[in-house]
Structures are given as C-alpha cells and as structure tokens.
Amino acid sequence: MGKSIVVTGAGKGLGKAIARRLAAEGNTLILLGRTLSKVEAVASELGHGSYAVECDVGSPASVRAAFATVAEKTPVIDVLINNAGVYEPFTVAEATDAQIEAAVQTNYAGPIYCSREAIPLMRKGSHIINISSESINLPFVMFSLYQSSKAGLERFTETLCQELKPEGIAVTMFRAGQMMDEDSSNNWPPEIGRRFHEGNLRAGLDLRARPISSFGSVAEFFPTLINLPADVSLPIIQMEARHR
C-alpha cells in the first residue's frame, strides 16, 4: 500500500525529482512550494491522488495554514521530506537583511516549522527526512549562512531523532553532494558568480573540477529509504557525487 509523503520545495530540483521517483512507486505525494503554479504542475504530472499546497516554509503562519489544508485531505502523514532550501553566495559584510533572513528561515527554521506541524499527523512507523549538504565540511567562501544553517539543521535532526524515538517516528539526516540537471540555473549576478568561483579556487576548492550527480540519480535512493524494515534505522546518510 502506498504512503502519504509530504515534500517541501517540490516545484523544482531535488524535491521534484524525489516526488517523481516516489510517485512511480504508487505513493501519494503532497507537494509544498512557494510558487503554487509550479507544484500544481508537478502534482498534475504525478497523478496517484497527489496534490499541491502553497507554502513558504520560512513563514510559520504559511506552514500552519499549509498543514491545516493537508490535515483536511490527508489525516496521516507517513513521510515528511524537508527539502526546501535557498542557495545563494554572499559575504557577511555585503549581506542584506533579506538574504540573511531567507537563509536562516528557509534552511534552518523551515524544517523545524514543518516538523512541528507534521508530527501530530504522524504515527508509529512514520519518518522525517531532513536534507542537508556536504558543504558544511568544505572550505567554501561566501557561503557562511548556507553552511551554518545546514549545520544547525543537522544538529536539530540529531536531537529530534532522540526526541521522537519513544513515538516510533524515525528521523534521518540526508547529507547530499553537489548535483544538478539540465534545467538547473541560478539567478546570481555574473560578478557574484565570478567572485564565488575565484574565492573558492583560492581556498583550494575548484567547483568546476568536482564531480556532479543528477537530481534523478540521488532521488533513486529514496524508495529504499522510506521503506526500511521496521528493525532498521538510518539516522545519518551521506551521498556524494563521483566522476563517471
């Protein structure tokens, strides 16, 4: 029997790839995203009763409203995948209030807000998966807010895992490597992109020489992850790209 699975940031990238892969297994996907038209398009493609809900995970009010809608349609959530994130290089000295708030609220607070609302809809055997990044252990420049927000998410995940053990709800921290697909692009100003690349080169990190996996390849692991035997736990997973 299929599971009811909530995926945040499901309108593009890894979230979209995960949704596609899990829908192919007969699961029902509940797709959350800030741009309703994007997640509606994905839900229409998936079928299996999948549906879209507008949600800005960085806003507690938006998350509350989204999960209230979910609760009306889907009383039990089997899996929550906290995937939504913002990925933008900037220096602390040049950071705008909006950039700082977006990184902290979306990457760190967002999974907390979503977990808080999802837990009452979960039962023994349910599963929360938080998507982190290998970047927390690499010498990136212009990524202090992204890295620190993901590091905070990892610590939160470790603690939440212990907190929910008595309830029989599993929690996994999924640390992903560099990935993209043919539709991947960023809206960074060219000068920011140049400084980011050159700064990381000086720090000994040549991003263009590092291997890159596809979103679809990473998503292939998720059917296994959400269908683990009842006597098996995977609290921490690190997946890295490799050269073919």
CSV table of C-alpha atoms in Angstrom, one decimal:
chain,number,residue,atom,x,y,z
A,1,MET,CA,0.0,0.0,0.0
A,2,GLY,CA,1.3,3.4,-0.9
A,3,LYS,CA,2.4,6.0,1.6
A,4,SER,CA,1.4,9.6,2.0
A,5,ILE,CA,4.5,11.7,1.6
A,6,VAL,CA,5.0,15.5,2.0
A,7,VAL,CA,7.9,17.0,0.1
A,8,THR,CA,8.8,20.7,0.6
A,9,GLY,CA,10.4,22.7,-2.2
A,10,ALA,CA,8.8,20.2,-4.7
A,11,GLY,CA,8.5,22.5,-7.6
A,12,LYS,CA,12.0,22.0,-9.0
A,13,GLY,CA,15.4,20.4,-8.4
A,14,LEU,CA,15.8,17.6,-6.0
A,15,GLY,CA,12.3,17.9,-4.5
A,16,LYS,CA,10.7,17.5,-7.9
A,17,ALA,CA,13.0,14.5,-8.7
A,18,ILE,CA,12.2,12.8,-5.3
A,19,ALA,CA,8.4,13.4,-5.9
A,20,ARG,CA,8.6,11.8,-9.4
A,21,ARG,CA,10.5,8.8,-8.1
A,22,LEU,CA,8.3,8.1,-5.1
A,23,ALA,CA,5.1,8.6,-7.2
A,24,ALA,CA,6.3,6.0,-9.6
A,25,GLU,CA,6.2,3.6,-6.6
A,26,GLY,CA,2.5,4.2,-6.1
A,27,ASN,CA,2.8,6.7,-3.3
A,28,THR,CA,0.6,9.8,-2.8
A,29,LEU,CA,2.7,13.0,-2.9
A,30,ILE,CA,1.7,16.2,-1.1
A,31,LEU,CA,3.8,18.9,-2.8
A,32,LEU,CA,4.6,22.1,-0.9
A,33,GLY,CA,6.2,25.1,-2.6
A,34,ARG,CA,6.2,28.9,-2.5
A,35,THR,CA,5.0,29.1,-6.2
A,36,LEU,CA,1.7,27.3,-6.3
A,37,SER,CA,1.7,27.0,-10.1
A,38,LYS,CA,5.0,25.1,-10.1
A,39,VAL,CA,3.9,22.5,-7.6
A,40,GLU,CA,0.5,22.2,-9.2
A,41,ALA,CA,2.2,21.3,-12.5
A,42,VAL,CA,4.2,18.6,-10.8
A,43,ALA,CA,1.1,17.2,-9.0
A,44,SER,CA,-0.8,17.1,-12.3
A,45,GLU,CA,2.1,15.1,-13.8
A,46,LEU,CA,2.3,12.6,-11.0
A,47,GLY,CA,-1.3,11.6,-10.5
A,48,HIS,CA,-2.0,8.9,-7.8
A,49,GLY,CA,-4.0,11.5,-5.9
A,50,SER,CA,-1.0,13.7,-5.5
A,51,TYR,CA,-1.8,17.4,-4.8
A,52,ALA,CA,-0.1,20.7,-4.3
A,53,VAL,CA,-0.3,23.2,-1.4
A,54,GLU,CA,1.2,26.7,-1.4
A,55,CYS,CA,3.7,27.1,1.4
A,56,ASP,CA,6.6,29.3,2.3
A,57,VAL,CA,8.4,27.1,4.8
A,58,GLY,CA,10.2,30.1,6.3
A,59,SER,CA,6.9,31.6,7.5
A,60,PRO,CA,5.3,29.9,10.5
A,61,ALA,CA,1.9,31.2,9.5
A,62,SER,CA,2.2,29.8,6.0
A,63,VAL,CA,3.4,26.4,7.3
A,64,ARG,CA,0.5,26.3,9.8
A,65,ALA,CA,-2.0,27.1,7.0
A,66,ALA,CA,-0.5,24.6,4.6
A,67,PHE,CA,-0.6,21.7,7.1
A,68,ALA,CA,-4.1,22.6,8.1
A,69,THR,CA,-5.0,22.0,4.5
A,70,VAL,CA,-3.0,18.8,4.4
A,71,ALA,CA,-4.8,17.5,7.6
A,72,GLU,CA,-8.2,18.0,6.0
A,73,LYS,CA,-7.2,15.9,3.0
A,74,THR,CA,-4.7,13.5,4.5
A,75,PRO,CA,-5.2,12.7,8.2
A,76,VAL,CA,-2.0,10.6,8.4
A,77,ILE,CA,1.4,11.6,7.1
A,78,ASP,CA,3.8,8.7,6.6
A,79,VAL,CA,6.8,10.6,5.4
A,80,LEU,CA,7.9,14.3,5.6
A,81,ILE,CA,10.9,15.3,3.4
A,82,ASN,CA,12.2,18.7,4.4
A,83,ASN,CA,13.9,19.6,1.1
A,84,ALA,CA,13.2,23.3,0.5
A,85,GLY,CA,16.3,25.5,0.7
A,86,VAL,CA,17.9,28.6,-0.6
A,87,TYR,CA,21.4,28.5,-2.0
A,88,GLU,CA,23.0,31.9,-2.6
A,89,PRO,CA,26.6,33.1,-2.2
A,90,PHE,CA,27.3,36.4,-0.5
A,91,THR,CA,29.7,37.8,2.1
A,92,VAL,CA,28.5,38.7,5.5
A,93,ALA,CA,29.7,42.3,5.1
A,94,GLU,CA,27.6,42.7,2.0
A,95,ALA,CA,24.6,40.6,3.1
A,96,THR,CA,21.2,42.2,3.0
A,97,ASP,CA,18.6,41.6,5.7
A,98,ALA,CA,16.5,39.6,3.2
A,99,GLN,CA,19.4,37.3,2.3
A,100,ILE,CA,20.2,36.6,6.0
A,101,GLU,CA,16.6,36.0,6.8
A,102,ALA,CA,16.0,33.8,3.8
A,103,ALA,CA,18.9,31.5,4.6
A,104,VAL,CA,18.1,31.2,8.3
A,105,GLN,CA,14.3,30.9,7.9
A,106,THR,CA,14.2,28.6,4.9
A,107,ASN,CA,17.2,26.3,5.5
A,108,TYR,CA,17.0,26.1,9.3
A,109,ALA,CA,13.7,27.3,10.8
A,110,GLY,CA,11.6,25.9,7.9
A,111,PRO,CA,12.2,22.2,8.7
A,112,ILE,CA,11.5,22.9,12.3
A,113,TYR,CA,8.2,24.6,11.5
A,114,CYS,CA,7.2,21.8,9.1
A,115,SER,CA,8.2,19.1,11.6
A,116,ARG,CA,6.2,20.7,14.4
A,117,GLU,CA,3.1,20.8,12.2
A,118,ALA,CA,3.6,17.3,10.8
A,119,ILE,CA,4.3,15.4,14.0
A,120,PRO,CA,0.7,15.4,15.2
A,121,LEU,CA,-0.3,13.9,11.9
A,122,MET,CA,2.2,11.1,12.2
A,123,ARG,CA,2.1,7.7,13.8
A,124,LYS,CA,4.4,4.9,14.7
A,125,GLY,CA,6.4,4.0,11.6
A,126,SER,CA,6.3,7.5,10.1
A,127,HIS,CA,9.6,9.1,9.0
A,128,ILE,CA,11.0,12.6,8.8
A,129,ILE,CA,13.9,13.2,6.4
A,130,ASN,CA,15.9,16.4,6.5
A,131,ILE,CA,18.1,17.3,3.5
A,132,SER,CA,21.5,18.7,4.4
A,133,SER,CA,24.6,19.4,2.4
A,134,GLU,CA,28.2,18.2,2.2
A,135,SER,CA,29.2,21.9,2.0
A,136,ILE,CA,29.2,22.1,5.8
A,137,ASN,CA,32.6,20.2,5.8
A,138,LEU,CA,34.2,22.0,2.8
A,139,PRO,CA,36.2,25.3,2.8
A,140,PHE,CA,33.6,27.4,0.9
A,141,VAL,CA,33.7,31.1,0.8
A,142,MET,CA,30.6,33.4,0.5
A,143,PHE,CA,28.5,30.5,1.9
A,144,SER,CA,28.7,31.1,5.7
A,145,LEU,CA,24.9,31.5,6.1
A,146,TYR,CA,24.1,28.5,3.9
A,147,GLN,CA,26.7,26.3,5.7
A,148,SER,CA,25.8,27.4,9.2
A,149,SER,CA,22.0,27.0,8.6
A,150,LYS,CA,22.6,23.5,7.3
A,151,ALA,CA,24.9,22.7,10.2
A,152,GLY,CA,22.2,23.8,12.6
A,153,LEU,CA,19.7,21.6,10.7
A,154,GLU,CA,22.0,18.6,11.2
A,155,ARG,CA,22.2,19.2,15.0
A,156,PHE,CA,18.4,19.7,15.1
A,157,THR,CA,17.9,16.5,13.2
A,158,GLU,CA,20.1,14.5,15.7
A,159,THR,CA,18.2,15.8,18.6
A,160,LEU,CA,14.8,15.3,17.0
A,161,CYS,CA,15.7,11.7,16.3
A,162,GLN,CA,16.1,11.1,20.0
A,163,GLU,CA,13.0,13.1,20.9
A,164,LEU,CA,10.8,11.0,18.6
A,165,LYS,CA,12.2,7.6,19.3
A,166,PRO,CA,9.6,6.9,22.0
A,167,GLU,CA,6.8,7.7,19.5
A,168,GLY,CA,8.3,5.2,16.9
A,169,ILE,CA,8.9,8.0,14.4
A,170,ALA,CA,12.2,7.7,12.5
A,171,VAL,CA,14.3,10.8,11.7
A,172,THR,CA,17.1,10.8,9.1
A,173,MET,CA,19.6,13.4,8.2
A,174,PHE,CA,20.4,13.1,4.4
A,175,ARG,CA,23.6,14.9,3.5
A,176,ALA,CA,23.7,15.4,-0.2
A,177,GLY,CA,26.6,16.2,-2.5
A,178,GLN,CA,26.8,18.5,-5.5
A,179,MET,CA,24.1,17.9,-8.0
A,180,MET,CA,22.1,19.5,-10.9
A,181,ASP,CA,20.2,18.7,-14.0
A,182,GLU,CA,19.6,20.1,-17.5
A,183,ASP,CA,17.2,22.7,-16.1
A,184,SER,CA,19.5,23.8,-13.3
A,185,SER,CA,20.3,27.5,-13.2
A,186,ASN,CA,20.8,30.3,-10.8
A,187,ASN,CA,20.0,34.0,-10.9
A,188,TRP,CA,23.2,35.1,-9.4
A,189,PRO,CA,24.7,38.3,-10.9
A,190,PRO,CA,27.7,37.4,-13.1
A,191,GLU,CA,30.0,39.4,-10.8
A,192,ILE,CA,28.8,37.4,-7.8
A,193,GLY,CA,29.3,34.1,-9.6
A,194,ARG,CA,32.8,35.1,-10.7
A,195,ARG,CA,33.8,36.1,-7.1
A,196,PHE,CA,32.3,32.9,-5.7
A,197,HIS,CA,34.3,30.7,-8.2
A,198,GLU,CA,37.6,32.7,-7.8
A,199,GLY,CA,37.3,32.8,-4.0
A,200,ASN,CA,36.8,29.1,-3.7
A,201,LEU,CA,39.7,28.5,-6.0
A,202,ARG,CA,41.9,30.5,-3.7
A,203,ALA,CA,40.6,28.4,-0.8
A,204,GLY,CA,41.6,25.2,-2.6
A,205,LEU,CA,38.1,24.3,-3.9
A,206,ASP,CA,37.7,24.0,-7.6
A,207,LEU,CA,34.0,23.6,-8.0
A,208,ARG,CA,34.2,23.0,-11.8
A,209,ALA,CA,36.6,20.1,-11.2
A,210,ARG,CA,34.4,18.4,-8.6
A,211,PRO,CA,32.0,15.6,-9.7
A,212,ILE,CA,28.3,16.4,-10.1
A,213,SER,CA,25.5,14.0,-9.8
A,214,SER,CA,22.0,14.4,-11.2
A,215,PHE,CA,18.9,15.1,-9.1
A,216,GLY,CA,17.3,12.0,-10.6
A,217,SER,CA,20.2,9.8,-9.6
A,218,VAL,CA,20.1,11.0,-6.0
A,219,ALA,CA,16.3,10.5,-5.9
A,220,GLU,CA,16.7,6.8,-6.8
A,221,PHE,CA,17.7,6.1,-3.2
A,222,PHE,CA,14.5,7.4,-1.6
A,223,PRO,CA,12.2,4.4,-2.2
A,224,THR,CA,14.7,2.3,-0.2
A,225,LEU,CA,15.0,5.0,2.5
A,226,ILE,CA,11.3,5.3,3.1
A,227,ASN,CA,10.7,1.5,3.0
A,228,LEU,CA,13.3,0.4,5.5
A,229,PRO,CA,12.5,-2.7,7.5
A,230,ALA,CA,11.0,-1.9,10.9
A,231,ASP,CA,14.1,-3.1,12.7
A,232,VAL,CA,16.5,-0.9,10.7
A,233,SER,CA,17.3,2.7,11.3
A,234,LEU,CA,19.4,5.1,9.1
A,235,PRO,CA,19.8,8.3,11.3
A,236,ILE,CA,22.6,9.7,9.1
A,237,ILE,CA,23.3,9.3,5.3
A,238,GLN,CA,26.0,11.0,3.3
A,239,MET,CA,25.7,10.7,-0.5
A,240,GLU,CA,28.5,12.1,-2.7
A,241,ALA,CA,28.8,12.6,-6.4
A,242,ARG,CA,31.5,10.8,-8.3
A,243,HIS,CA,33.2,11.0,-11.7
A,244,ARG,CA,31.7,8.5,-14.1
